[in-house]
CSV table of C-alpha atoms in Angstrom, one decimal:
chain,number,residue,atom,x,y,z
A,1,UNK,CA,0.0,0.0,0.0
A,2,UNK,CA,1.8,3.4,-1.0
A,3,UNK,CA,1.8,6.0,1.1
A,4,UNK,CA,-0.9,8.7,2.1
A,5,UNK,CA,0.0,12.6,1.0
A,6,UNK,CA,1.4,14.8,3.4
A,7,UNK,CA,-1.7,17.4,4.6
A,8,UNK,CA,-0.3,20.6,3.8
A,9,UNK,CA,-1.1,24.0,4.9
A,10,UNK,CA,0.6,27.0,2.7
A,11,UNK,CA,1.1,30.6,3.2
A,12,UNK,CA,1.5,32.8,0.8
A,13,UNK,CA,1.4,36.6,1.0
A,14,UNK,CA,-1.3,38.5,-0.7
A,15,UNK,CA,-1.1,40.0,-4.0
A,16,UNK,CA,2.8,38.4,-4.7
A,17,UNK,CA,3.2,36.9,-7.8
A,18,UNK,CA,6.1,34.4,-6.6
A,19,UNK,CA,3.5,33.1,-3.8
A,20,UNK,CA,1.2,32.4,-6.6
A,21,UNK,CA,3.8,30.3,-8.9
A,22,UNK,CA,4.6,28.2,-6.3
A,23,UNK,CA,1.0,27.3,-5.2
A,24,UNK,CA,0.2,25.9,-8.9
A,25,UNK,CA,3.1,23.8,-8.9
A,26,UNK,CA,2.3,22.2,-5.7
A,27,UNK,CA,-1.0,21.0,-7.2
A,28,UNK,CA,0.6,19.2,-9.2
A,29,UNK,CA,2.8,17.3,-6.6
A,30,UNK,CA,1.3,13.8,-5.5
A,31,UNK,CA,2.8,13.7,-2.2
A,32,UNK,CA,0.8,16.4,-1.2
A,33,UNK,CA,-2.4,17.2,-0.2
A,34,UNK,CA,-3.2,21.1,0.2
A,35,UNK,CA,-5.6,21.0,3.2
A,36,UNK,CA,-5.6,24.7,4.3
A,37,UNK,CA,-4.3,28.3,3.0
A,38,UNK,CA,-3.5,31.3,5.2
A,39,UNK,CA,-3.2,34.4,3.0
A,40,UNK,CA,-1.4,37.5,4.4
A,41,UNK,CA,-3.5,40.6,3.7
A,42,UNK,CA,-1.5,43.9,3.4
A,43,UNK,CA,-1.8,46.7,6.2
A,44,UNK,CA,-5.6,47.2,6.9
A,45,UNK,CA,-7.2,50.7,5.9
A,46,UNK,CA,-8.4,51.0,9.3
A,47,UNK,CA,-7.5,54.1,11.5
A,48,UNK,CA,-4.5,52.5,12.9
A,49,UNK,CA,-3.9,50.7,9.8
A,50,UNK,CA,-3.7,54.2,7.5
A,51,UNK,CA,-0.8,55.1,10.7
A,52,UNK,CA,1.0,52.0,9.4
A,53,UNK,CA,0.7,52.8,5.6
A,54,UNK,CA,2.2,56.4,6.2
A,55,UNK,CA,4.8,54.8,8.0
A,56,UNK,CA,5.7,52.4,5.7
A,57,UNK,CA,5.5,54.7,2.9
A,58,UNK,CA,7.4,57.4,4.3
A,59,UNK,CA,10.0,54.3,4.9
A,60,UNK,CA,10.0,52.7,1.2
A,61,UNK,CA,9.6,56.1,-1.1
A,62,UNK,CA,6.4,57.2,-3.4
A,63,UNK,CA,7.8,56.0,-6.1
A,64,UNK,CA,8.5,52.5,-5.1
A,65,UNK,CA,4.9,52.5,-3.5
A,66,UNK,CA,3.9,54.0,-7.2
A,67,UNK,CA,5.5,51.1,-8.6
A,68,UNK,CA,4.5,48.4,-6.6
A,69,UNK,CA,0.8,49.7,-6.9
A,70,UNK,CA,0.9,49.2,-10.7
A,71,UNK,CA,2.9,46.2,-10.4
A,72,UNK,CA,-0.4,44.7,-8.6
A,73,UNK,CA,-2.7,46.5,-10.9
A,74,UNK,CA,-0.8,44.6,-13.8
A,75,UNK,CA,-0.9,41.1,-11.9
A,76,UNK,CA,-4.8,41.9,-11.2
A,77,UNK,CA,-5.6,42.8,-15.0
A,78,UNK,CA,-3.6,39.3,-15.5
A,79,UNK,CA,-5.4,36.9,-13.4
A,80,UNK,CA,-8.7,38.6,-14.1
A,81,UNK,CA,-7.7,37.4,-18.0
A,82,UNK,CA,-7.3,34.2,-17.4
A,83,UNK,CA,-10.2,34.1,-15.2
A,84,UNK,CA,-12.5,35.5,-17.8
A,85,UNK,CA,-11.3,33.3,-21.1
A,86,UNK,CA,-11.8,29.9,-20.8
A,87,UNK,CA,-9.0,28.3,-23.0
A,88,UNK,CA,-6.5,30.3,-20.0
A,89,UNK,CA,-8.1,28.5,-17.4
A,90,UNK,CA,-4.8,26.1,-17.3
A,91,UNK,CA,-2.9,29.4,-16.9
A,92,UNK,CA,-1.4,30.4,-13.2
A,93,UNK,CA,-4.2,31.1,-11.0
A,94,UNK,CA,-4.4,33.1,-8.0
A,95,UNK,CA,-4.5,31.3,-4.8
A,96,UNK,CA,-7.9,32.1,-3.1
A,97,UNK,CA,-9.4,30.8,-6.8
A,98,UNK,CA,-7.3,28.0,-6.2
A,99,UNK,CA,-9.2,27.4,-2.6
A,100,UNK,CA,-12.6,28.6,-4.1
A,101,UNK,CA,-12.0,26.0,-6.8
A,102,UNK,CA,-11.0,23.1,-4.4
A,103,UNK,CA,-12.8,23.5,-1.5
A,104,UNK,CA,-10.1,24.2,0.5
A,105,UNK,CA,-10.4,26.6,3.8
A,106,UNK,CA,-8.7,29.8,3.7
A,107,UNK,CA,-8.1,32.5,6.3
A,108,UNK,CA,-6.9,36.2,5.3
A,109,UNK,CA,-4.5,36.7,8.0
A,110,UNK,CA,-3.6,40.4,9.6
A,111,UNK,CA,-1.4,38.1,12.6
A,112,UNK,CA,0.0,34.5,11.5
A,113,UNK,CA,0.7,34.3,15.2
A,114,UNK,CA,-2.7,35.6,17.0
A,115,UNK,CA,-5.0,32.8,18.7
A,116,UNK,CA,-7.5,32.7,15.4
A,117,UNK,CA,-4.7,32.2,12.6
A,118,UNK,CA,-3.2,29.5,15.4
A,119,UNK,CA,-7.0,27.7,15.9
A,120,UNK,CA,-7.0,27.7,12.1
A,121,UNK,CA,-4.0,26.0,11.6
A,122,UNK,CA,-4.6,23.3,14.4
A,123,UNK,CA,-8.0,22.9,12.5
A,124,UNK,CA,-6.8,21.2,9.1
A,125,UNK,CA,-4.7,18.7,10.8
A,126,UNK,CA,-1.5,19.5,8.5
A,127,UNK,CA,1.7,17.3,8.5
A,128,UNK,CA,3.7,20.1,7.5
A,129,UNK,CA,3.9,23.5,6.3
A,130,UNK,CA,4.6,25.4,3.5
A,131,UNK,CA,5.7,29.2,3.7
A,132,UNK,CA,5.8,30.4,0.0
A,133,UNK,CA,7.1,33.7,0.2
A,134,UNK,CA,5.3,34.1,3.5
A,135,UNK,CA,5.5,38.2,4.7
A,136,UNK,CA,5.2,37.2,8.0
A,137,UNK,CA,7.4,35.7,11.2
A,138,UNK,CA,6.5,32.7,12.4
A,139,UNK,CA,6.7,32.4,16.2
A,140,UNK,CA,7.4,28.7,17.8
A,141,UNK,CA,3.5,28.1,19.1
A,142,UNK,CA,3.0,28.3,15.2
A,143,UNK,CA,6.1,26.1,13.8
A,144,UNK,CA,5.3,23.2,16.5
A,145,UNK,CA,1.4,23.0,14.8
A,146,UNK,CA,2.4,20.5,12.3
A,147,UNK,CA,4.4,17.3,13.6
A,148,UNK,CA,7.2,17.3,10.5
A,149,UNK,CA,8.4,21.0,10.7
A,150,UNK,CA,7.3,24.2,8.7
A,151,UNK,CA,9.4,24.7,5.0
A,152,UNK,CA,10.4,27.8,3.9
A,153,UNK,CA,11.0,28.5,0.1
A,154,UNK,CA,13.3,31.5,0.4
A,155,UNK,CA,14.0,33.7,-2.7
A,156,UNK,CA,17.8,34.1,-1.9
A,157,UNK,CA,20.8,32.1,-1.6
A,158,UNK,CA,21.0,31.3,2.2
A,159,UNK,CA,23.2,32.2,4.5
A,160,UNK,CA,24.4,35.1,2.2
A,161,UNK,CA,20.7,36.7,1.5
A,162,UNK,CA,18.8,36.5,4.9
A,163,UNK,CA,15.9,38.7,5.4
A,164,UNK,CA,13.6,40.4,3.3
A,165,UNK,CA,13.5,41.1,-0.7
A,166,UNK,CA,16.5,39.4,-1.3
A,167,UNK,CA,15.5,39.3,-4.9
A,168,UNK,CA,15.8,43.1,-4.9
A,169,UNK,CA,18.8,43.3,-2.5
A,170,UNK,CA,21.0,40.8,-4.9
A,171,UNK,CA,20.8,43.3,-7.7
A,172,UNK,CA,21.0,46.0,-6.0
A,173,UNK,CA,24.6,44.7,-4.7
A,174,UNK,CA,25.1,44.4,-8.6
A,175,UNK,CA,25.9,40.6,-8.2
A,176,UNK,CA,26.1,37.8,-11.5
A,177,UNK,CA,24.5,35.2,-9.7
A,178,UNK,CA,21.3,35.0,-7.4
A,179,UNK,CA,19.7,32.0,-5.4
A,180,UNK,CA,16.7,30.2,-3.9
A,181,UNK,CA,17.1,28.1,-0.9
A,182,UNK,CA,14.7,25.8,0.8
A,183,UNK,CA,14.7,25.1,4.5
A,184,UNK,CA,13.5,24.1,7.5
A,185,UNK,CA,11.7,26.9,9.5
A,186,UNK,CA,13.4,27.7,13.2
A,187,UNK,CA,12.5,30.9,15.4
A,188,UNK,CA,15.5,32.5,13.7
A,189,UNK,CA,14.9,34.5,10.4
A,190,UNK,CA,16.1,32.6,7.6
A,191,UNK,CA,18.5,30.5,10.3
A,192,UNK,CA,16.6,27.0,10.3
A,193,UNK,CA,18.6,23.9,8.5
A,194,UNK,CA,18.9,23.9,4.7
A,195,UNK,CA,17.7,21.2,3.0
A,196,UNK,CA,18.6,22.4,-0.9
A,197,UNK,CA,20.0,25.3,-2.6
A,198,UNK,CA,19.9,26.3,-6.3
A,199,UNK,CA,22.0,29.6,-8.1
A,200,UNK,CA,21.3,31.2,-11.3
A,201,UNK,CA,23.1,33.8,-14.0
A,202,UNK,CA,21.3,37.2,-13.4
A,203,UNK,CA,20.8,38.0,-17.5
A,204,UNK,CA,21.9,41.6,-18.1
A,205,UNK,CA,18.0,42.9,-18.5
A,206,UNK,CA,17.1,41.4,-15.4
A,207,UNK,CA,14.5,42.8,-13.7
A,208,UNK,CA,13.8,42.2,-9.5
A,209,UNK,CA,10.3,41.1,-11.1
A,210,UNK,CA,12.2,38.5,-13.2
A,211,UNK,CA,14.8,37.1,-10.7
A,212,UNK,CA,11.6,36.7,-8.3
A,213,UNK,CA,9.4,34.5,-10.6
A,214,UNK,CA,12.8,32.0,-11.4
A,215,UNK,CA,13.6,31.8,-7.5
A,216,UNK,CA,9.6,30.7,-7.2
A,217,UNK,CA,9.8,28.4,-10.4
A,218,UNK,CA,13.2,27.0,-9.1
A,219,UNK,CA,11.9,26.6,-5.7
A,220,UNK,CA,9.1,24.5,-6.0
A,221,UNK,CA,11.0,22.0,-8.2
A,222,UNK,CA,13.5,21.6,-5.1
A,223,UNK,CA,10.4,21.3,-3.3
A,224,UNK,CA,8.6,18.9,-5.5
A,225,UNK,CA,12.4,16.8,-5.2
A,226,UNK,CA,12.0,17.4,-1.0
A,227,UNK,CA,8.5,15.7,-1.2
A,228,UNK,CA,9.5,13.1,-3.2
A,229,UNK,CA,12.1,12.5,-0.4
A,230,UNK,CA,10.6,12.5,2.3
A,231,UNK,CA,7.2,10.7,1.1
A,232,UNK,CA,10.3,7.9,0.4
A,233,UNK,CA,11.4,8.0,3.7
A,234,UNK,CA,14.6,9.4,2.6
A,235,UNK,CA,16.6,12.4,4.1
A,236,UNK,CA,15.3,15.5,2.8
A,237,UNK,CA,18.9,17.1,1.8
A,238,UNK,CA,19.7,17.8,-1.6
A,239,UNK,CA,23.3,18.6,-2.8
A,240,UNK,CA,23.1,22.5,-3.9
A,241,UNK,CA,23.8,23.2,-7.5
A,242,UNK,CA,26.5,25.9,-6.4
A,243,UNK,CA,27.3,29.4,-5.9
A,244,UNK,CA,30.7,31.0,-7.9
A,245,UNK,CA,33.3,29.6,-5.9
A,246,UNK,CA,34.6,32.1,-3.4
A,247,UNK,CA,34.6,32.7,0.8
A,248,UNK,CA,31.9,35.2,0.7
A,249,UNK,CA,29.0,32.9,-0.6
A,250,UNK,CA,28.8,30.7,2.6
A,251,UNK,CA,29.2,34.3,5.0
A,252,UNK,CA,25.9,35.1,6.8
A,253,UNK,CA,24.0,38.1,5.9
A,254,UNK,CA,20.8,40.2,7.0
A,255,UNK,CA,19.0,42.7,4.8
A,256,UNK,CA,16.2,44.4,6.5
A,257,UNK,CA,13.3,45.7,4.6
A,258,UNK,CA,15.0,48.2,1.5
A,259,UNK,CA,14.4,51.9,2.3
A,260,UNK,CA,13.9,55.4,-0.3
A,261,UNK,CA,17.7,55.4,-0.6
A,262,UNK,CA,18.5,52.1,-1.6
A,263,UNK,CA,15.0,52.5,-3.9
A,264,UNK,CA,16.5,55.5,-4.8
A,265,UNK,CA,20.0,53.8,-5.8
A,266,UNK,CA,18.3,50.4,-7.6
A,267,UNK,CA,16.4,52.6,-10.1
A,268,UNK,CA,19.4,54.0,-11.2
A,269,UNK,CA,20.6,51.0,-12.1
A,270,UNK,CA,17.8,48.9,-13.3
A,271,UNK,CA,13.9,48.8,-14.2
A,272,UNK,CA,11.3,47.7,-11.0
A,273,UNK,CA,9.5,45.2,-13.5
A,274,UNK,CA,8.6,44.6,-17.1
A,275,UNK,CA,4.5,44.9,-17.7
A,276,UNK,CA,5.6,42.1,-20.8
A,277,UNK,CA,7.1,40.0,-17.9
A,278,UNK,CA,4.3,39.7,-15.9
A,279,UNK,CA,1.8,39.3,-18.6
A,280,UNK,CA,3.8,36.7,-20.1
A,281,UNK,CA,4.1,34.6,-16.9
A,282,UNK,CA,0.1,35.6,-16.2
A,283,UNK,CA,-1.5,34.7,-19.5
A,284,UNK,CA,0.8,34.3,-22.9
A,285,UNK,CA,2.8,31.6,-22.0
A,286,UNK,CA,3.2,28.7,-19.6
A,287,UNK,CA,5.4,29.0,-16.8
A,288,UNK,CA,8.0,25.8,-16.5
């Protein structure tokens, strides 16, 4: 008798477009059942919420927040297309259609940590989780919900990119090579064990937009290859396909959230995203 799926419970953040790459590609994955989907909603519009949105814009820059608004306005436009047509249908699909579609319970999540996202959880009886770009910390009340461990598909090569937007933060530093890394979850950020690594040429017209969609596509085949693994009852490690040989690959590294300045900088250098990228992931073309 072959083995039962793993339940699986993913988070994704609202609105990102890597989150929503690597949710198709796990429905695909046998040894896997998705059981449950937490969504993280961006700040709330609420009179404490519009306090955190000043914040954060006064933080980030108008332009980036320009940018980023459009970016989502693109990606909405997308989705909505593939929606609406029916020979797109087998194009990527946002996640809450995904749920919609399946039956499968979702919760919009201000606080992956708070007593509701946490009763939630505990609810679908996962084996595992699945952070897919997740915009959130996970505290340890939250990691110990699901007996094997919580996975993290990070969009950087670990230890060298910890933190957040690593996509961004690797051109920024103007480097020929980026990374995505798998790993286990701990109460560190981007500290837990990793299980498998992956690097790849930045091409000369890269866009963050287009680094971030090969770290997702790159990511959930080293997680489809984890699954297989484990659903074997074999170690979950995979050998990296390597960094550029030198000392400073395997050197630990934080970047915090980027700020106006190091906006500022990147768009002197390099365009936000591509609208021909976006719609070719969304609706032209097949992602692989």
């Amino acid at each position: 008798m072959k083995n039962k799926p793993f339940k699986v419970v993913v988070l994704y953040s609202a609105g990102h477009l890597g989150s929503a790459l690597i949710i198709n590609k796990m429905l695909s994955m046998p040894e896997i059942e998705v059981v449950g989907v937490v969504k993280a909603q961006p700040l709330p519009m609420t009179f404490k919420g519009r306090a955190k949105v000043r914040q954060h814009l006064n933080k980030v820059g108008w332009r980036f927040a320009w940018l980023l608004l459009w970016q989502r306005a693109i990606q909405a436009f997308g989705f909505a297309v593939t929606l609406i047509f029916p020979f797109l249908r087998r194009r990527l699909r946002p996640a809450w259609k995904i749920a919609a579609e399946l039956n499968i319970p979702i919760l919009k999540c201000q606080n992956i940590n708070d007593d509701h996202a946490l009763s939630f959880i505990k609810s679908c009886q996962p084996d595992l989780l699945v952070s897919a770009y997740f915009s959130q910390i996970l505290k340890k009340p939250v990691i110990d919900t699901a007996p094997m461990g919580v996975l993290n598909v990070h969009p950087g090569w670990l230890p060298s990119y910890q933190g957040a937007m690593a996509y961004f933060w690797v051109l920024k530093n103007q480097s020929d090579r980026a990374g995505v890394t798998v790993h286990w979850i701990d109460e560190g950020i981007d500290t837990g064990e990793i299980l498998a690594r992956k690097s790849f040429l930045i091409k000369a017209n890269a866009t963050q937009e287009t680094v971030l969609m090969t770290t997702a596509v790159m990511g959930a085949s080293l997680l489809r290859r984890i699954f297989r693994r484990l659903h074997a009852g074999q170690a979950p490690h995979i050998s990296p396909t390597a960094w550029v040989e030198n000392e400073h690959a395997e050197k630990a590294a934080y970047y915090s959230m980027p700020g106006r300045k190091d906006f500022k900088g990147y768009f002197k250098q390099r365009r936000f995203f591509k609208i021909r990228n976006i719609l070719g992931v969304l609706v032209f073309k097949k992602f692989r």
